[in-house]
Each structure stands twice: as structure tokens, then as C-alpha cells.
């Protein structure tokens, strides 16, 4: 084996290594894009489910203004996330061409992550408020059931009614 032959083989090996690394980065890019698509889809579905739950609560007579406001903020956050995801996806597609484009794609990926954190926080606020409203509705229903039971029962005076906590416990059993 001569030195010239060895150099050409080393050069070919380096070129092959660069191609493999480039393909590896491309595969990772595709995985990142897929994960982002899935995350955005999950947040969209959460918004649809919450909207349905708010509609049900409104039908039950609950004032859903606060929930609607939080849902609007959440949807705005999801839309911003979609935009960030689209920009990052486009940048990753262009990143195959140059190292500068790769750096730009990484920056946009970071923007997407920040938007995802904001969307997650917005969703948490919305779900927390939804939980509180449900608990209030559940507590009010127990009080209404107690009042209705007291009114319909014969021979029961208002002073002998069970407290709401005991009624709720008794009806749960």
C-alpha cells in the first residue's frame, strides 16, 4: 500500500463520513419536525375538548365568561405555536444546505420551545380554572339536592336537615 493510495482512501472515508453525518442530521430533523407536528396536534385537540366542556357547563347555567377568555388566550397561544412550528420546519428543511442555515434552524427551534412552554402554561391555567368551576358546580348541585330533598320530604322541619357536606357524602355512597 502506497502513501498516495492511503491518502485517497482516507479522503474517500472522510467524504463518506460527512455524507453519513449529513444524513443523520436530516433524519434527526425529520424526527424533530414530526414531534413538533404531534405536539401542535395535541394542543389543538385539547382546545377542542375544553371548548366542548365549556359548552356543557354553559348549558348547565354556569357563567363561562372567564373560561371563554382563558380559552381565547389558549387558542392565541396555539396559533403562535403553529406559526413558530411552521417557521422552524421551513428552516430545518433549508438547514440541509449550509451550517448558517442550521444555526438559524436551531434558533427557530428554541423559539418553538419557548412558545410550547407558554402554550403549556396557558393550558394549565385553563384546566385549573375549569377544575375550579366544576368543583363549584358540583358543590352547588349538592346544596340544591339537599334543598330539594328537604322541601319534598314529609314531616321534616327545616331545622332537621343534614348539612351539605353530609348530604354529599351520603349521596356519594
JSON list of N, CA, C and O in Angstrom, two decimals, residues 97-144:
[
{"chain": "A", "resi": 97, "resn": "UNK", "atom": "N", "xyz": [-28.62, 22.66, 3.58]},
{"chain": "A", "resi": 97, "resn": "UNK", "atom": "CA", "xyz": [-27.71, 23.29, 2.63]},
{"chain": "A", "resi": 97, "resn": "UNK", "atom": "C", "xyz": [-26.45, 23.89, 3.25]},
{"chain": "A", "resi": 97, "resn": "UNK", "atom": "O", "xyz": [-25.39, 23.83, 2.64]},
{"chain": "A", "resi": 98, "resn": "UNK", "atom": "N", "xyz": [-26.56, 24.49, 4.43]},
{"chain": "A", "resi": 98, "resn": "UNK", "atom": "CA", "xyz": [-25.39, 25.17, 4.97]},
{"chain": "A", "resi": 98, "resn": "UNK", "atom": "C", "xyz": [-25.37, 25.20, 6.49]},
{"chain": "A", "resi": 98, "resn": "UNK", "atom": "O", "xyz": [-26.42, 25.09, 7.13]},
{"chain": "A", "resi": 99, "resn": "UNK", "atom": "N", "xyz": [-24.19, 25.38, 7.08]},
{"chain": "A", "resi": 99, "resn": "UNK", "atom": "CA", "xyz": [-24.09, 25.48, 8.54]},
{"chain": "A", "resi": 99, "resn": "UNK", "atom": "C", "xyz": [-24.80, 26.71, 9.10]},
{"chain": "A", "resi": 99, "resn": "UNK", "atom": "O", "xyz": [-25.35, 26.66, 10.20]},
{"chain": "A", "resi": 100, "resn": "UNK", "atom": "N", "xyz": [-24.81, 27.83, 8.33]},
{"chain": "A", "resi": 100, "resn": "UNK", "atom": "CA", "xyz": [-25.50, 29.04, 8.78]},
{"chain": "A", "resi": 100, "resn": "UNK", "atom": "C", "xyz": [-27.00, 28.79, 8.88]},
{"chain": "A", "resi": 100, "resn": "UNK", "atom": "O", "xyz": [-27.67, 29.23, 9.82]},
{"chain": "A", "resi": 101, "resn": "UNK", "atom": "N", "xyz": [-27.52, 28.06, 7.89]},
{"chain": "A", "resi": 101, "resn": "UNK", "atom": "CA", "xyz": [-28.95, 27.72, 7.90]},
{"chain": "A", "resi": 101, "resn": "UNK", "atom": "C", "xyz": [-29.26, 26.79, 9.07]},
{"chain": "A", "resi": 101, "resn": "UNK", "atom": "O", "xyz": [-30.33, 26.88, 9.67]},
{"chain": "A", "resi": 102, "resn": "UNK", "atom": "N", "xyz": [-28.32, 25.92, 9.41]},
{"chain": "A", "resi": 102, "resn": "UNK", "atom": "CA", "xyz": [-28.51, 25.02, 10.55]},
{"chain": "A", "resi": 102, "resn": "UNK", "atom": "C", "xyz": [-28.60, 25.82, 11.85]},
{"chain": "A", "resi": 102, "resn": "UNK", "atom": "O", "xyz": [-29.44, 25.55, 12.70]},
{"chain": "A", "resi": 103, "resn": "UNK", "atom": "N", "xyz": [-27.75, 26.82, 11.99]},
{"chain": "A", "resi": 103, "resn": "UNK", "atom": "CA", "xyz": [-27.78, 27.66, 13.19]},
{"chain": "A", "resi": 103, "resn": "UNK", "atom": "C", "xyz": [-29.09, 28.44, 13.27]},
{"chain": "A", "resi": 103, "resn": "UNK", "atom": "O", "xyz": [-29.69, 28.55, 14.34]},
{"chain": "A", "resi": 104, "resn": "UNK", "atom": "N", "xyz": [-29.55, 28.94, 12.14]},
{"chain": "A", "resi": 104, "resn": "UNK", "atom": "CA", "xyz": [-30.83, 29.66, 12.10]},
{"chain": "A", "resi": 104, "resn": "UNK", "atom": "C", "xyz": [-31.97, 28.72, 12.49]},
{"chain": "A", "resi": 104, "resn": "UNK", "atom": "O", "xyz": [-32.88, 29.11, 13.25]},
{"chain": "A", "resi": 105, "resn": "UNK", "atom": "N", "xyz": [-31.91, 27.49, 12.02]},
{"chain": "A", "resi": 105, "resn": "UNK", "atom": "CA", "xyz": [-32.94, 26.50, 12.36]},
{"chain": "A", "resi": 105, "resn": "UNK", "atom": "C", "xyz": [-32.93, 26.21, 13.86]},
{"chain": "A", "resi": 105, "resn": "UNK", "atom": "O", "xyz": [-33.99, 26.05, 14.48]},
{"chain": "A", "resi": 106, "resn": "UNK", "atom": "N", "xyz": [-31.75, 26.13, 14.44]},
{"chain": "A", "resi": 106, "resn": "UNK", "atom": "CA", "xyz": [-31.65, 25.89, 15.89]},
{"chain": "A", "resi": 106, "resn": "UNK", "atom": "C", "xyz": [-32.27, 27.05, 16.68]},
{"chain": "A", "resi": 106, "resn": "UNK", "atom": "O", "xyz": [-32.92, 26.84, 17.70]},
{"chain": "A", "resi": 107, "resn": "UNK", "atom": "N", "xyz": [-32.04, 28.27, 16.21]},
{"chain": "A", "resi": 107, "resn": "UNK", "atom": "CA", "xyz": [-32.62, 29.43, 16.88]},
{"chain": "A", "resi": 107, "resn": "UNK", "atom": "C", "xyz": [-34.14, 29.38, 16.81]},
{"chain": "A", "resi": 107, "resn": "UNK", "atom": "O", "xyz": [-34.83, 29.65, 17.80]},
{"chain": "A", "resi": 108, "resn": "UNK", "atom": "N", "xyz": [-34.67, 29.03, 15.64]},
{"chain": "A", "resi": 108, "resn": "UNK", "atom": "CA", "xyz": [-36.12, 28.94, 15.49]},
{"chain": "A", "resi": 108, "resn": "UNK", "atom": "C", "xyz": [-36.68, 27.78, 16.30]},
{"chain": "A", "resi": 108, "resn": "UNK", "atom": "O", "xyz": [-37.81, 27.84, 16.79]},
{"chain": "A", "resi": 109, "resn": "UNK", "atom": "N", "xyz": [-35.89, 26.73, 16.45]},
{"chain": "A", "resi": 109, "resn": "UNK", "atom": "CA", "xyz": [-36.30, 25.60, 17.29]},
{"chain": "A", "resi": 109, "resn": "UNK", "atom": "C", "xyz": [-36.44, 26.07, 18.74]},
{"chain": "A", "resi": 109, "resn": "UNK", "atom": "O", "xyz": [-37.38, 25.67, 19.44]},
{"chain": "A", "resi": 110, "resn": "UNK", "atom": "N", "xyz": [-35.52, 26.92, 19.19]},
{"chain": "A", "resi": 110, "resn": "UNK", "atom": "CA", "xyz": [-35.60, 27.46, 20.54]},
{"chain": "A", "resi": 110, "resn": "UNK", "atom": "C", "xyz": [-36.84, 28.34, 20.71]},
{"chain": "A", "resi": 110, "resn": "UNK", "atom": "O", "xyz": [-37.50, 28.29, 21.74]},
{"chain": "A", "resi": 111, "resn": "UNK", "atom": "N", "xyz": [-37.16, 29.12, 19.69]},
{"chain": "A", "resi": 111, "resn": "UNK", "atom": "CA", "xyz": [-38.37, 29.94, 19.73]},
{"chain": "A", "resi": 111, "resn": "UNK", "atom": "C", "xyz": [-39.60, 29.03, 19.86]},
{"chain": "A", "resi": 111, "resn": "UNK", "atom": "O", "xyz": [-40.51, 29.30, 20.65]},
{"chain": "A", "resi": 112, "resn": "UNK", "atom": "N", "xyz": [-39.60, 27.93, 19.10]},
{"chain": "A", "resi": 112, "resn": "UNK", "atom": "CA", "xyz": [-40.71, 26.97, 19.19]},
{"chain": "A", "resi": 112, "resn": "UNK", "atom": "C", "xyz": [-40.83, 26.43, 20.61]},
{"chain": "A", "resi": 112, "resn": "UNK", "atom": "O", "xyz": [-41.93, 26.32, 21.16]},
{"chain": "A", "resi": 113, "resn": "UNK", "atom": "N", "xyz": [-39.71, 26.07, 21.21]},
{"chain": "A", "resi": 113, "resn": "UNK", "atom": "CA", "xyz": [-39.74, 25.54, 22.58]},
{"chain": "A", "resi": 113, "resn": "UNK", "atom": "C", "xyz": [-40.33, 26.54, 23.56]},
{"chain": "A", "resi": 113, "resn": "UNK", "atom": "O", "xyz": [-41.10, 26.18, 24.45]},
{"chain": "A", "resi": 114, "resn": "UNK", "atom": "N", "xyz": [-39.95, 27.81, 23.41]},
{"chain": "A", "resi": 114, "resn": "UNK", "atom": "CA", "xyz": [-40.48, 28.85, 24.29]},
{"chain": "A", "resi": 114, "resn": "UNK", "atom": "C", "xyz": [-41.99, 29.00, 24.10]},
{"chain": "A", "resi": 114, "resn": "UNK", "atom": "O", "xyz": [-42.74, 29.12, 25.07]},
{"chain": "A", "resi": 115, "resn": "UNK", "atom": "N", "xyz": [-42.44, 28.98, 22.85]},
{"chain": "A", "resi": 115, "resn": "UNK", "atom": "CA", "xyz": [-43.87, 29.08, 22.56]},
{"chain": "A", "resi": 115, "resn": "UNK", "atom": "C", "xyz": [-44.60, 27.86, 23.12]},
{"chain": "A", "resi": 115, "resn": "UNK", "atom": "O", "xyz": [-45.72, 27.98, 23.61]},
{"chain": "A", "resi": 116, "resn": "UNK", "atom": "N", "xyz": [-43.98, 26.71, 23.05]},
{"chain": "A", "resi": 116, "resn": "UNK", "atom": "CA", "xyz": [-44.59, 25.48, 23.59]},
{"chain": "A", "resi": 116, "resn": "UNK", "atom": "C", "xyz": [-44.74, 25.60, 25.11]},
{"chain": "A", "resi": 116, "resn": "UNK", "atom": "O", "xyz": [-45.76, 25.19, 25.67]},
{"chain": "A", "resi": 117, "resn": "UNK", "atom": "N", "xyz": [-43.75, 26.17, 25.77]},
{"chain": "A", "resi": 117, "resn": "UNK", "atom": "CA", "xyz": [-43.84, 26.38, 27.22]},
{"chain": "A", "resi": 117, "resn": "UNK", "atom": "C", "xyz": [-44.98, 27.34, 27.56]},
{"chain": "A", "resi": 117, "resn": "UNK", "atom": "O", "xyz": [-45.73, 27.12, 28.51]},
{"chain": "A", "resi": 118, "resn": "UNK", "atom": "N", "xyz": [-45.10, 28.40, 26.78]},
{"chain": "A", "resi": 118, "resn": "UNK", "atom": "CA", "xyz": [-46.17, 29.38, 27.01]},
{"chain": "A", "resi": 118, "resn": "UNK", "atom": "C", "xyz": [-47.53, 28.73, 26.80]},
{"chain": "A", "resi": 118, "resn": "UNK", "atom": "O", "xyz": [-48.47, 28.96, 27.57]},
{"chain": "A", "resi": 119, "resn": "UNK", "atom": "N", "xyz": [-47.64, 27.92, 25.76]},
{"chain": "A", "resi": 119, "resn": "UNK", "atom": "CA", "xyz": [-48.90, 27.24, 25.47]},
{"chain": "A", "resi": 119, "resn": "UNK", "atom": "C", "xyz": [-49.25, 26.27, 26.58]},
{"chain": "A", "resi": 119, "resn": "UNK", "atom": "O", "xyz": [-50.40, 26.17, 27.01]},
{"chain": "A", "resi": 120, "resn": "UNK", "atom": "N", "xyz": [-48.25, 25.56, 27.08]},
{"chain": "A", "resi": 120, "resn": "UNK", "atom": "CA", "xyz": [-48.48, 24.61, 28.17]},
{"chain": "A", "resi": 120, "resn": "UNK", "atom": "C", "xyz": [-48.96, 25.36, 29.43]},
{"chain": "A", "resi": 120, "resn": "UNK", "atom": "O", "xyz": [-49.90, 24.91, 30.10]},
{"chain": "A", "resi": 121, "resn": "UNK", "atom": "N", "xyz": [-48.35, 26.49, 29.73]},
{"chain": "A", "resi": 121, "resn": "UNK", "atom": "CA", "xyz": [-48.77, 27.28, 30.89]},
{"chain": "A", "resi": 121, "resn": "UNK", "atom": "C", "xyz": [-50.20, 27.78, 30.71]},
{"chain": "A", "resi": 121, "resn": "UNK", "atom": "O", "xyz": [-51.00, 27.76, 31.66]},
{"chain": "A", "resi": 122, "resn": "UNK", "atom": "N", "xyz": [-50.52, 28.22, 29.51]},
{"chain": "A", "resi": 122, "resn": "UNK", "atom": "CA", "xyz": [-51.87, 28.70, 29.22]},
{"chain": "A", "resi": 122, "resn": "UNK", "atom": "C", "xyz": [-52.88, 27.57, 29.38]},
{"chain": "A", "resi": 122, "resn": "UNK", "atom": "O", "xyz": [-53.97, 27.76, 29.94]},
{"chain": "A", "resi": 123, "resn": "UNK", "atom": "N", "xyz": [-52.52, 26.38, 28.92]},
{"chain": "A", "resi": 123, "resn": "UNK", "atom": "CA", "xyz": [-53.40, 25.22, 29.07]},
{"chain": "A", "resi": 123, "resn": "UNK", "atom": "C", "xyz": [-53.59, 24.87, 30.54]},
{"chain": "A", "resi": 123, "resn": "UNK", "atom": "O", "xyz": [-54.70, 24.58, 30.98]},
{"chain": "A", "resi": 124, "resn": "UNK", "atom": "N", "xyz": [-52.51, 24.93, 31.29]},
{"chain": "A", "resi": 124, "resn": "UNK", "atom": "CA", "xyz": [-52.62, 24.64, 32.73]},
{"chain": "A", "resi": 124, "resn": "UNK", "atom": "C", "xyz": [-53.56, 25.62, 33.43]},
{"chain": "A", "resi": 124, "resn": "UNK", "atom": "O", "xyz": [-54.38, 25.22, 34.26]},
{"chain": "A", "resi": 125, "resn": "UNK", "atom": "N", "xyz": [-53.44, 26.89, 33.11]},
{"chain": "A", "resi": 125, "resn": "UNK", "atom": "CA", "xyz": [-54.34, 27.90, 33.70]},
{"chain": "A", "resi": 125, "resn": "UNK", "atom": "C", "xyz": [-55.79, 27.60, 33.34]},
{"chain": "A", "resi": 125, "resn": "UNK", "atom": "O", "xyz": [-56.68, 27.67, 34.20]},
{"chain": "A", "resi": 126, "resn": "UNK", "atom": "N", "xyz": [-56.01, 27.28, 32.08]},
{"chain": "A", "resi": 126, "resn": "UNK", "atom": "CA", "xyz": [-57.36, 26.97, 31.62]},
{"chain": "A", "resi": 126, "resn": "UNK", "atom": "C", "xyz": [-57.92, 25.74, 32.32]},
{"chain": "A", "resi": 126, "resn": "UNK", "atom": "O", "xyz": [-59.05, 25.75, 32.81]},
{"chain": "A", "resi": 127, "resn": "UNK", "atom": "N", "xyz": [-57.13, 24.69, 32.41]},
{"chain": "A", "resi": 127, "resn": "UNK", "atom": "CA", "xyz": [-57.60, 23.46, 33.06]},
{"chain": "A", "resi": 127, "resn": "UNK", "atom": "C", "xyz": [-57.82, 23.66, 34.55]},
{"chain": "A", "resi": 127, "resn": "UNK", "atom": "O", "xyz": [-58.75, 23.09, 35.13]},
{"chain": "A", "resi": 128, "resn": "UNK", "atom": "N", "xyz": [-56.98, 24.47, 35.19]},
{"chain": "A", "resi": 128, "resn": "UNK", "atom": "CA", "xyz": [-57.15, 24.76, 36.61]},
{"chain": "A", "resi": 128, "resn": "UNK", "atom": "C", "xyz": [-58.47, 25.50, 36.85]},
{"chain": "A", "resi": 128, "resn": "UNK", "atom": "O", "xyz": [-59.22, 25.17, 37.77]},
{"chain": "A", "resi": 129, "resn": "UNK", "atom": "N", "xyz": [-58.73, 26.49, 36.03]},
{"chain": "A", "resi": 129, "resn": "UNK", "atom": "CA", "xyz": [-59.98, 27.24, 36.16]},
{"chain": "A", "resi": 129, "resn": "UNK", "atom": "C", "xyz": [-61.17, 26.33, 35.88]},
{"chain": "A", "resi": 129, "resn": "UNK", "atom": "O", "xyz": [-62.19, 26.40, 36.58]},
{"chain": "A", "resi": 130, "resn": "UNK", "atom": "N", "xyz": [-61.04, 25.45, 34.89]},
{"chain": "A", "resi": 130, "resn": "UNK", "atom": "CA", "xyz": [-62.10, 24.50, 34.57]},
{"chain": "A", "resi": 130, "resn": "UNK", "atom": "C", "xyz": [-62.38, 23.59, 35.77]},
{"chain": "A", "resi": 130, "resn": "UNK", "atom": "O", "xyz": [-63.53, 23.33, 36.12]},
{"chain": "A", "resi": 131, "resn": "UNK", "atom": "N", "xyz": [-61.33, 23.15, 36.43]},
{"chain": "A", "resi": 131, "resn": "UNK", "atom": "CA", "xyz": [-61.47, 22.29, 37.60]},
{"chain": "A", "resi": 131, "resn": "UNK", "atom": "C", "xyz": [-62.20, 23.02, 38.72]},
{"chain": "A", "resi": 131, "resn": "UNK", "atom": "O", "xyz": [-63.10, 22.47, 39.36]},
{"chain": "A", "resi": 132, "resn": "UNK", "atom": "N", "xyz": [-61.82, 24.27, 38.95]},
{"chain": "A", "resi": 132, "resn": "UNK", "atom": "CA", "xyz": [-62.46, 25.06, 40.00]},
{"chain": "A", "resi": 132, "resn": "UNK", "atom": "C", "xyz": [-63.93, 25.28, 39.71]},
{"chain": "A", "resi": 132, "resn": "UNK", "atom": "O", "xyz": [-64.78, 25.18, 40.61]},
{"chain": "A", "resi": 133, "resn": "UNK", "atom": "N", "xyz": [-64.26, 25.55, 38.46]},
{"chain": "A", "resi": 133, "resn": "UNK", "atom": "CA", "xyz": [-65.66, 25.75, 38.09]},
{"chain": "A", "resi": 133, "resn": "UNK", "atom": "C", "xyz": [-66.44, 24.46, 38.28]},
{"chain": "A", "resi": 133, "resn": "UNK", "atom": "O", "xyz": [-67.56, 24.48, 38.81]},
{"chain": "A", "resi": 134, "resn": "UNK", "atom": "N", "xyz": [-65.87, 23.35, 37.89]},
{"chain": "A", "resi": 134, "resn": "UNK", "atom": "CA", "xyz": [-66.54, 22.06, 38.08]},
{"chain": "A", "resi": 134, "resn": "UNK", "atom": "C", "xyz": [-66.79, 21.78, 39.57]},
{"chain": "A", "resi": 134, "resn": "UNK", "atom": "O", "xyz": [-67.83, 21.27, 39.93]},
{"chain": "A", "resi": 135, "resn": "UNK", "atom": "N", "xyz": [-65.80, 22.08, 40.39]},
{"chain": "A", "resi": 135, "resn": "UNK", "atom": "CA", "xyz": [-65.97, 21.87, 41.83]},
{"chain": "A", "resi": 135, "resn": "UNK", "atom": "C", "xyz": [-67.07, 22.76, 42.38]},
{"chain": "A", "resi": 135, "resn": "UNK", "atom": "O", "xyz": [-67.86, 22.32, 43.22]},
{"chain": "A", "resi": 136, "resn": "UNK", "atom": "N", "xyz": [-67.14, 23.99, 41.91]},
{"chain": "A", "resi": 136, "resn": "UNK", "atom": "CA", "xyz": [-68.21, 24.89, 42.35]},
{"chain": "A", "resi": 136, "resn": "UNK", "atom": "C", "xyz": [-69.57, 24.36, 41.90]},
{"chain": "A", "resi": 136, "resn": "UNK", "atom": "O", "xyz": [-70.52, 24.37, 42.67]},
{"chain": "A", "resi": 137, "resn": "UNK", "atom": "N", "xyz": [-69.65, 23.90, 40.66]},
{"chain": "A", "resi": 137, "resn": "UNK", "atom": "CA", "xyz": [-70.90, 23.36, 40.14]},
{"chain": "A", "resi": 137, "resn": "UNK", "atom": "C", "xyz": [-71.29, 22.11, 40.92]},
{"chain": "A", "resi": 137, "resn": "UNK", "atom": "O", "xyz": [-72.44, 21.94, 41.30]},
{"chain": "A", "resi": 138, "resn": "UNK", "atom": "N", "xyz": [-70.32, 21.27, 41.20]},
{"chain": "A", "resi": 138, "resn": "UNK", "atom": "CA", "xyz": [-70.58, 20.06, 41.98]},
{"chain": "A", "resi": 138, "resn": "UNK", "atom": "C", "xyz": [-71.07, 20.39, 43.37]},
{"chain": "A", "resi": 138, "resn": "UNK", "atom": "O", "xyz": [-72.00, 19.78, 43.88]},
{"chain": "A", "resi": 139, "resn": "UNK", "atom": "N", "xyz": [-70.48, 21.37, 44.02]},
{"chain": "A", "resi": 139, "resn": "UNK", "atom": "CA", "xyz": [-70.89, 21.80, 45.35]},
{"chain": "A", "resi": 139, "resn": "UNK", "atom": "C", "xyz": [-72.28, 22.42, 45.33]},
{"chain": "A", "resi": 139, "resn": "UNK", "atom": "O", "xyz": [-73.09, 22.18, 46.22]},
{"chain": "A", "resi": 140, "resn": "UNK", "atom": "N", "xyz": [-72.59, 23.21, 44.31]},
{"chain": "A", "resi": 140, "resn": "UNK", "atom": "CA", "xyz": [-73.90, 23.84, 44.19]},
{"chain": "A", "resi": 140, "resn": "UNK", "atom": "C", "xyz": [-74.98, 22.78, 43.96]},
{"chain": "A", "resi": 140, "resn": "UNK", "atom": "O", "xyz": [-76.07, 22.87, 44.50]},
{"chain": "A", "resi": 141, "resn": "UNK", "atom": "N", "xyz": [-74.67, 21.75, 43.16]},
{"chain": "A", "resi": 141, "resn": "UNK", "atom": "CA", "xyz": [-75.63, 20.68, 42.91]},
{"chain": "A", "resi": 141, "resn": "UNK", "atom": "C", "xyz": [-75.95, 19.93, 44.19]},
{"chain": "A", "resi": 141, "resn": "UNK", "atom": "O", "xyz": [-77.09, 19.57, 44.43]},
{"chain": "A", "resi": 142, "resn": "UNK", "atom": "N", "xyz": [-74.93, 19.71, 45.02]},
{"chain": "A", "resi": 142, "resn": "UNK", "atom": "CA", "xyz": [-75.17, 19.02, 46.29]},
{"chain": "A", "resi": 142, "resn": "UNK", "atom": "C", "xyz": [-76.06, 19.86, 47.19]},
{"chain": "A", "resi": 142, "resn": "UNK", "atom": "O", "xyz": [-76.96, 19.33, 47.84]},
{"chain": "A", "resi": 143, "resn": "UNK", "atom": "N", "xyz": [-75.86, 21.17, 47.22]},
{"chain": "A", "resi": 143, "resn": "UNK", "atom": "CA", "xyz": [-76.68, 22.06, 48.03]},
{"chain": "A", "resi": 143, "resn": "UNK", "atom": "C", "xyz": [-78.11, 22.08, 47.48]},
{"chain": "A", "resi": 143, "resn": "UNK", "atom": "O", "xyz": [-79.08, 22.01, 48.23]},
{"chain": "A", "resi": 144, "resn": "UNK", "atom": "N", "xyz": [-78.27, 22.13, 46.16]},
{"chain": "A", "resi": 144, "resn": "UNK", "atom": "CA", "xyz": [-79.60, 22.13, 45.55]},
{"chain": "A", "resi": 144, "resn": "UNK", "atom": "C", "xyz": [-80.32, 20.82, 45.86]},
{"chain": "A", "resi": 144, "resn": "UNK", "atom": "O", "xyz": [-81.52, 20.82, 46.15]}
]
